[in-house]
């Protein structure tokens, strides 16, 4: 990698309550419209009535397949509802994207599970090893764990579509071109 290029590992830093998933969906759409092959996972909330917590689903960007990643623990439950089995079930989305030689892998969140050494952390490592650019998101209280994980090899981005697209264009210019040239 040239010293002039920004890192091809980036995390969008955002505040609790911000619609980061909406930003990611718009980024994916913009990149796909430019011919960029995007893989990985996005998160969708399925809101429920009567005080029940929202169910969280992960959507495979390439196939559109959805997998629930939360446990239904009832209306009065408190704390994390993340289902580790749900996370394990969707990890193939990232490995499949890497195998398909996508131009960018998006992993919707570096959160509690990843900060504790679990979740989709190994998928991030697999994409790094394969040389595939990665975009994720992080918010407090996980920023310190994210910084410790990447050790200065990632860039932080604000939750702005134009800035995110500029990062991709600046750090990954050869990805789409390589695919287009090899197809010719």
PDB file of C-alpha atoms in Angstrom:
ATOM      1  CA  UNK A   1       0.000   0.000   0.000  1.00  0.00           C
ATOM      2  CA  UNK A   2       1.303   3.433  -0.899  1.00  0.00           C
ATOM      3  CA  UNK A   3       2.083   5.858   1.911  1.00  0.00           C
ATOM      4  CA  UNK A   4      -0.175   8.352   0.123  1.00  0.00           C
ATOM      5  CA  UNK A   5      -3.274   6.186   0.463  1.00  0.00           C
ATOM      6  CA  UNK A   6      -5.420   6.157   3.593  1.00  0.00           C
ATOM      7  CA  UNK A   7      -5.855   2.808   5.380  1.00  0.00           C
ATOM      8  CA  UNK A   8      -8.254   0.354   3.793  1.00  0.00           C
ATOM      9  CA  UNK A   9      -9.732  -0.353   7.225  1.00  0.00           C
ATOM     10  CA  UNK A  10     -12.183   2.266   8.472  1.00  0.00           C
ATOM     11  CA  UNK A  11     -14.783   2.703  11.177  1.00  0.00           C
ATOM     12  CA  UNK A  12     -17.564   5.235  11.165  1.00  0.00           C
ATOM     13  CA  UNK A  13     -17.776   6.724  14.639  1.00  0.00           C
ATOM     14  CA  UNK A  14     -21.287   7.660  15.754  1.00  0.00           C
ATOM     15  CA  UNK A  15     -23.339   8.483  18.829  1.00  0.00           C
ATOM     16  CA  UNK A  16     -25.990   6.294  20.439  1.00  0.00           C
ATOM     17  CA  UNK A  17     -29.397   6.904  18.849  1.00  0.00           C
ATOM     18  CA  UNK A  18     -27.932   7.954  15.476  1.00  0.00           C
ATOM     19  CA  UNK A  19     -29.345   6.025  12.472  1.00  0.00           C
ATOM     20  CA  UNK A  20     -26.034   4.500  11.426  1.00  0.00           C
ATOM     21  CA  UNK A  21     -27.787   1.654   9.623  1.00  0.00           C
ATOM     22  CA  UNK A  22     -29.547   4.169   7.359  1.00  0.00           C
ATOM     23  CA  UNK A  23     -26.167   5.719   6.489  1.00  0.00           C
ATOM     24  CA  UNK A  24     -24.706   2.291   5.700  1.00  0.00           C
ATOM     25  CA  UNK A  25     -27.649   1.401   3.430  1.00  0.00           C
ATOM     26  CA  UNK A  26     -27.158   4.671   1.506  1.00  0.00           C
ATOM     27  CA  UNK A  27     -23.404   4.049   1.221  1.00  0.00           C
ATOM     28  CA  UNK A  28     -24.023   0.539  -0.129  1.00  0.00           C
ATOM     29  CA  UNK A  29     -26.539   1.844  -2.663  1.00  0.00           C
ATOM     30  CA  UNK A  30     -24.188   4.623  -3.839  1.00  0.00           C
ATOM     31  CA  UNK A  31     -21.256   2.255  -4.218  1.00  0.00           C
ATOM     32  CA  UNK A  32     -23.293  -0.388  -6.019  1.00  0.00           C
ATOM     33  CA  UNK A  33     -24.593   2.261  -8.449  1.00  0.00           C
ATOM     34  CA  UNK A  34     -20.921   2.995  -9.274  1.00  0.00           C
ATOM     35  CA  UNK A  35     -20.285  -0.701  -9.985  1.00  0.00           C
ATOM     36  CA  UNK A  36     -18.527  -1.479  -6.702  1.00  0.00           C
ATOM     37  CA  UNK A  37     -19.066  -5.050  -5.506  1.00  0.00           C
ATOM     38  CA  UNK A  38     -20.035  -4.760  -1.841  1.00  0.00           C
ATOM     39  CA  UNK A  39     -20.364  -7.683   0.536  1.00  0.00           C
ATOM     40  CA  UNK A  40     -20.859  -8.183   4.232  1.00  0.00           C
ATOM     41  CA  UNK A  41     -23.748  -7.487   6.571  1.00  0.00           C
ATOM     42  CA  UNK A  42     -26.144  -4.710   7.534  1.00  0.00           C
ATOM     43  CA  UNK A  43     -28.410  -4.567  10.571  1.00  0.00           C
ATOM     44  CA  UNK A  44     -32.170  -4.023  10.537  1.00  0.00           C
ATOM     45  CA  UNK A  45     -34.421  -3.491  13.539  1.00  0.00           C
ATOM     46  CA  UNK A  46     -37.841  -5.095  13.588  1.00  0.00           C
ATOM     47  CA  UNK A  47     -39.886  -2.983  15.993  1.00  0.00           C
ATOM     48  CA  UNK A  48     -42.629  -4.667  17.990  1.00  0.00           C
ATOM     49  CA  UNK A  49     -45.656  -3.296  19.853  1.00  0.00           C
ATOM     50  CA  UNK A  50     -46.551  -3.459  23.551  1.00  0.00           C
ATOM     51  CA  UNK A  51     -43.156  -2.627  25.014  1.00  0.00           C
ATOM     52  CA  UNK A  52     -41.273  -5.590  23.569  1.00  0.00           C
ATOM     53  CA  UNK A  53     -37.687  -4.915  22.546  1.00  0.00           C
ATOM     54  CA  UNK A  54     -36.933  -4.699  18.862  1.00  0.00           C
ATOM     55  CA  UNK A  55     -35.660  -7.809  17.161  1.00  0.00           C
ATOM     56  CA  UNK A  56     -32.378  -7.308  15.355  1.00  0.00           C
ATOM     57  CA  UNK A  57     -31.750  -8.931  12.020  1.00  0.00           C
ATOM     58  CA  UNK A  58     -28.626  -9.078   9.928  1.00  0.00           C
ATOM     59  CA  UNK A  59     -28.969  -8.843   6.155  1.00  0.00           C
ATOM     60  CA  UNK A  60     -26.391 -10.325   3.794  1.00  0.00           C
ATOM     61  CA  UNK A  61     -25.618  -7.446   1.398  1.00  0.00           C
ATOM     62  CA  UNK A  62     -24.928  -9.740  -1.553  1.00  0.00           C
ATOM     63  CA  UNK A  63     -27.919 -12.096  -1.249  1.00  0.00           C
ATOM     64  CA  UNK A  64     -30.484 -10.155   0.780  1.00  0.00           C
ATOM     65  CA  UNK A  65     -30.891 -13.146   3.109  1.00  0.00           C
ATOM     66  CA  UNK A  66     -31.884 -12.172   6.651  1.00  0.00           C
ATOM     67  CA  UNK A  67     -30.928 -13.866   9.933  1.00  0.00           C
ATOM     68  CA  UNK A  68     -32.168 -12.910  13.403  1.00  0.00           C
ATOM     69  CA  UNK A  69     -29.354 -12.193  15.870  1.00  0.00           C
ATOM     70  CA  UNK A  70     -31.351 -11.467  19.015  1.00  0.00           C
ATOM     71  CA  UNK A  71     -33.029 -13.678  21.563  1.00  0.00           C
ATOM     72  CA  UNK A  72     -36.622 -13.073  22.563  1.00  0.00           C
ATOM     73  CA  UNK A  73     -36.304 -12.762  26.348  1.00  0.00           C
ATOM     74  CA  UNK A  74     -39.650 -11.108  27.028  1.00  0.00           C
ATOM     75  CA  UNK A  75     -40.970  -7.625  27.578  1.00  0.00           C
ATOM     76  CA  UNK A  76     -39.383  -7.060  31.012  1.00  0.00           C
ATOM     77  CA  UNK A  77     -35.882  -8.230  30.129  1.00  0.00           C
ATOM     78  CA  UNK A  78     -32.914  -5.895  30.459  1.00  0.00           C
ATOM     79  CA  UNK A  79     -29.429  -6.088  29.022  1.00  0.00           C
ATOM     80  CA  UNK A  80     -28.009  -7.526  25.844  1.00  0.00           C
ATOM     81  CA  UNK A  81     -30.267  -9.802  23.870  1.00  0.00           C
ATOM     82  CA  UNK A  82     -27.616 -10.749  21.315  1.00  0.00           C
ATOM     83  CA  UNK A  83     -27.761 -14.414  20.356  1.00  0.00           C
ATOM     84  CA  UNK A  84     -24.222 -15.757  19.795  1.00  0.00           C
ATOM     85  CA  UNK A  85     -25.679 -18.527  17.618  1.00  0.00           C
ATOM     86  CA  UNK A  86     -27.212 -15.877  15.364  1.00  0.00           C
ATOM     87  CA  UNK A  87     -23.828 -14.201  14.964  1.00  0.00           C
ATOM     88  CA  UNK A  88     -22.161 -17.516  14.179  1.00  0.00           C
ATOM     89  CA  UNK A  89     -24.865 -18.262  11.618  1.00  0.00           C
ATOM     90  CA  UNK A  90     -24.173 -15.062   9.673  1.00  0.00           C
ATOM     91  CA  UNK A  91     -20.372 -15.117   9.720  1.00  0.00           C
ATOM     92  CA  UNK A  92     -20.444 -16.997   6.412  1.00  0.00           C
ATOM     93  CA  UNK A  93     -21.762 -13.810   4.764  1.00  0.00           C
ATOM     94  CA  UNK A  94     -18.357 -12.220   5.247  1.00  0.00           C
ATOM     95  CA  UNK A  95     -16.320 -15.273   4.248  1.00  0.00           C
ATOM     96  CA  UNK A  96     -18.547 -15.754   1.183  1.00  0.00           C
ATOM     97  CA  UNK A  97     -18.004 -12.096   0.239  1.00  0.00           C
ATOM     98  CA  UNK A  98     -14.233 -12.484   0.600  1.00  0.00           C
ATOM     99  CA  UNK A  99     -14.332 -15.632  -1.550  1.00  0.00           C
ATOM    100  CA  UNK A 100     -16.367 -13.720  -4.161  1.00  0.00           C
ATOM    101  CA  UNK A 101     -13.564 -11.120  -4.276  1.00  0.00           C
ATOM    102  CA  UNK A 102     -15.806  -8.180  -3.461  1.00  0.00           C
ATOM    103  CA  UNK A 103     -14.356  -4.674  -3.577  1.00  0.00           C
ATOM    104  CA  UNK A 104     -15.472  -3.815  -0.037  1.00  0.00           C
ATOM    105  CA  UNK A 105     -16.680  -5.710   3.027  1.00  0.00           C
ATOM    106  CA  UNK A 106     -19.043  -3.930   5.374  1.00  0.00           C
ATOM    107  CA  UNK A 107     -19.443  -5.291   8.888  1.00  0.00           C
ATOM    108  CA  UNK A 108     -22.299  -3.341  10.424  1.00  0.00           C
ATOM    109  CA  UNK A 109     -20.804  -2.939  13.871  1.00  0.00           C
ATOM    110  CA  UNK A 110     -17.799  -3.328  16.103  1.00  0.00           C
ATOM    111  CA  UNK A 111     -19.759  -3.646  19.326  1.00  0.00           C
ATOM    112  CA  UNK A 112     -19.826  -5.443  22.652  1.00  0.00           C
ATOM    113  CA  UNK A 113     -19.180  -8.937  21.304  1.00  0.00           C
ATOM    114  CA  UNK A 114     -16.217  -7.771  19.212  1.00  0.00           C
ATOM    115  CA  UNK A 115     -14.797  -5.675  22.057  1.00  0.00           C
ATOM    116  CA  UNK A 116     -14.792  -8.846  24.154  1.00  0.00           C
ATOM    117  CA  UNK A 117     -12.916 -10.802  21.455  1.00  0.00           C
ATOM    118  CA  UNK A 118     -16.013 -12.498  20.003  1.00  0.00           C
ATOM    119  CA  UNK A 119     -18.725 -11.743  17.477  1.00  0.00           C
ATOM    120  CA  UNK A 120     -17.510 -11.019  13.965  1.00  0.00           C
ATOM    121  CA  UNK A 121     -13.978 -10.145  15.043  1.00  0.00           C
ATOM    122  CA  UNK A 122     -12.463 -13.111  13.206  1.00  0.00           C
ATOM    123  CA  UNK A 123     -14.299 -12.000  10.047  1.00  0.00           C
ATOM    124  CA  UNK A 124     -12.559  -8.637  10.228  1.00  0.00           C
ATOM    125  CA  UNK A 125      -9.237 -10.463  10.569  1.00  0.00           C
ATOM    126  CA  UNK A 126     -10.089 -12.708   7.589  1.00  0.00           C
ATOM    127  CA  UNK A 127     -10.874  -9.699   5.381  1.00  0.00           C
ATOM    128  CA  UNK A 128      -7.669  -7.948   6.476  1.00  0.00           C
ATOM    129  CA  UNK A 129      -5.673 -11.094   5.674  1.00  0.00           C
ATOM    130  CA  UNK A 130      -7.313 -11.318   2.254  1.00  0.00           C
ATOM    131  CA  UNK A 131      -6.508  -7.664   1.520  1.00  0.00           C
ATOM    132  CA  UNK A 132     -10.173  -6.684   1.180  1.00  0.00           C
ATOM    133  CA  UNK A 133     -11.034  -3.160   2.375  1.00  0.00           C
ATOM    134  CA  UNK A 134     -13.325  -3.113   5.392  1.00  0.00           C
ATOM    135  CA  UNK A 135     -15.832  -0.570   6.624  1.00  0.00           C
ATOM    136  CA  UNK A 136     -17.417  -0.954  10.045  1.00  0.00           C
ATOM    137  CA  UNK A 137     -19.007   1.275  12.670  1.00  0.00           C
ATOM    138  CA  UNK A 138     -18.150   1.921  16.307  1.00  0.00           C
ATOM    139  CA  UNK A 139     -19.552   4.024  19.131  1.00  0.00           C
ATOM    140  CA  UNK A 140     -18.735   4.595  22.759  1.00  0.00           C
ATOM    141  CA  UNK A 141     -18.107   2.591  24.875  1.00  0.00           C
ATOM    142  CA  UNK A 142     -16.313   0.419  22.270  1.00  0.00           C
ATOM    143  CA  UNK A 143     -13.991   2.984  20.682  1.00  0.00           C
ATOM    144  CA  UNK A 144     -11.062   2.134  22.998  1.00  0.00           C
ATOM    145  CA  UNK A 145     -11.384  -1.599  22.249  1.00  0.00           C
ATOM    146  CA  UNK A 146     -11.558  -0.812  18.516  1.00  0.00           C
ATOM    147  CA  UNK A 147      -8.407   1.323  18.747  1.00  0.00           C
ATOM    148  CA  UNK A 148      -6.622  -1.425  20.648  1.00  0.00           C
ATOM    149  CA  UNK A 149      -7.718  -4.011  18.066  1.00  0.00           C
ATOM    150  CA  UNK A 150      -6.515  -2.144  14.973  1.00  0.00           C
ATOM    151  CA  UNK A 151      -3.394  -0.669  16.595  1.00  0.00           C
ATOM    152  CA  UNK A 152      -3.345   2.447  14.421  1.00  0.00           C
ATOM    153  CA  UNK A 153      -4.047   0.664  11.128  1.00  0.00           C
ATOM    154  CA  UNK A 154      -7.568   2.069  10.695  1.00  0.00           C
ATOM    155  CA  UNK A 155      -9.043   5.458  10.028  1.00  0.00           C
ATOM    156  CA  UNK A 156     -12.016   6.961  11.844  1.00  0.00           C
ATOM    157  CA  UNK A 157     -14.737   8.488   9.711  1.00  0.00           C
ATOM    158  CA  UNK A 158     -17.630  10.773  10.597  1.00  0.00           C
ATOM    159  CA  UNK A 159     -21.136   9.467   9.794  1.00  0.00           C
ATOM    160  CA  UNK A 160     -21.342  11.428   6.537  1.00  0.00           C
ATOM    161  CA  UNK A 161     -22.021   9.684   3.248  1.00  0.00           C
ATOM    162  CA  UNK A 162     -19.796  12.007   1.188  1.00  0.00           C
ATOM    163  CA  UNK A 163     -16.812  11.492   3.516  1.00  0.00           C
ATOM    164  CA  UNK A 164     -17.281   7.714   3.534  1.00  0.00           C
ATOM    165  CA  UNK A 165     -17.443   7.599  -0.266  1.00  0.00           C
ATOM    166  CA  UNK A 166     -14.335   9.799  -0.486  1.00  0.00           C
ATOM    167  CA  UNK A 167     -12.518   7.377   1.828  1.00  0.00           C
ATOM    168  CA  UNK A 168     -13.457   4.448  -0.405  1.00  0.00           C
ATOM    169  CA  UNK A 169     -12.399   6.241  -3.591  1.00  0.00           C
ATOM    170  CA  UNK A 170      -9.079   7.349  -2.052  1.00  0.00           C
ATOM    171  CA  UNK A 171      -8.077   4.117  -0.355  1.00  0.00           C
ATOM    172  CA  UNK A 172      -9.480   1.525  -2.731  1.00  0.00           C
ATOM    173  CA  UNK A 173      -9.149   2.951  -6.253  1.00  0.00           C
ATOM    174  CA  UNK A 174      -7.647  -0.184  -7.759  1.00  0.00           C
ATOM    175  CA  UNK A 175     -10.314  -2.668  -6.541  1.00  0.00           C
ATOM    176  CA  UNK A 176     -13.078  -1.949  -9.078  1.00  0.00           C
ATOM    177  CA  UNK A 177     -10.591  -1.228 -11.860  1.00  0.00           C
ATOM    178  CA  UNK A 178      -8.841  -4.575 -11.272  1.00  0.00           C
ATOM    179  CA  UNK A 179     -12.147  -6.442 -11.624  1.00  0.00           C
ATOM    180  CA  UNK A 180     -13.115  -4.523 -14.779  1.00  0.00           C
ATOM    181  CA  UNK A 181      -9.707  -5.118 -16.410  1.00  0.00           C
ATOM    182  CA  UNK A 182      -9.694  -8.840 -15.562  1.00  0.00           C
ATOM    183  CA  UNK A 183     -13.189  -9.243 -17.057  1.00  0.00           C
ATOM    184  CA  UNK A 184     -12.091  -7.705 -20.373  1.00  0.00           C
TER     185      UNK A 184
END
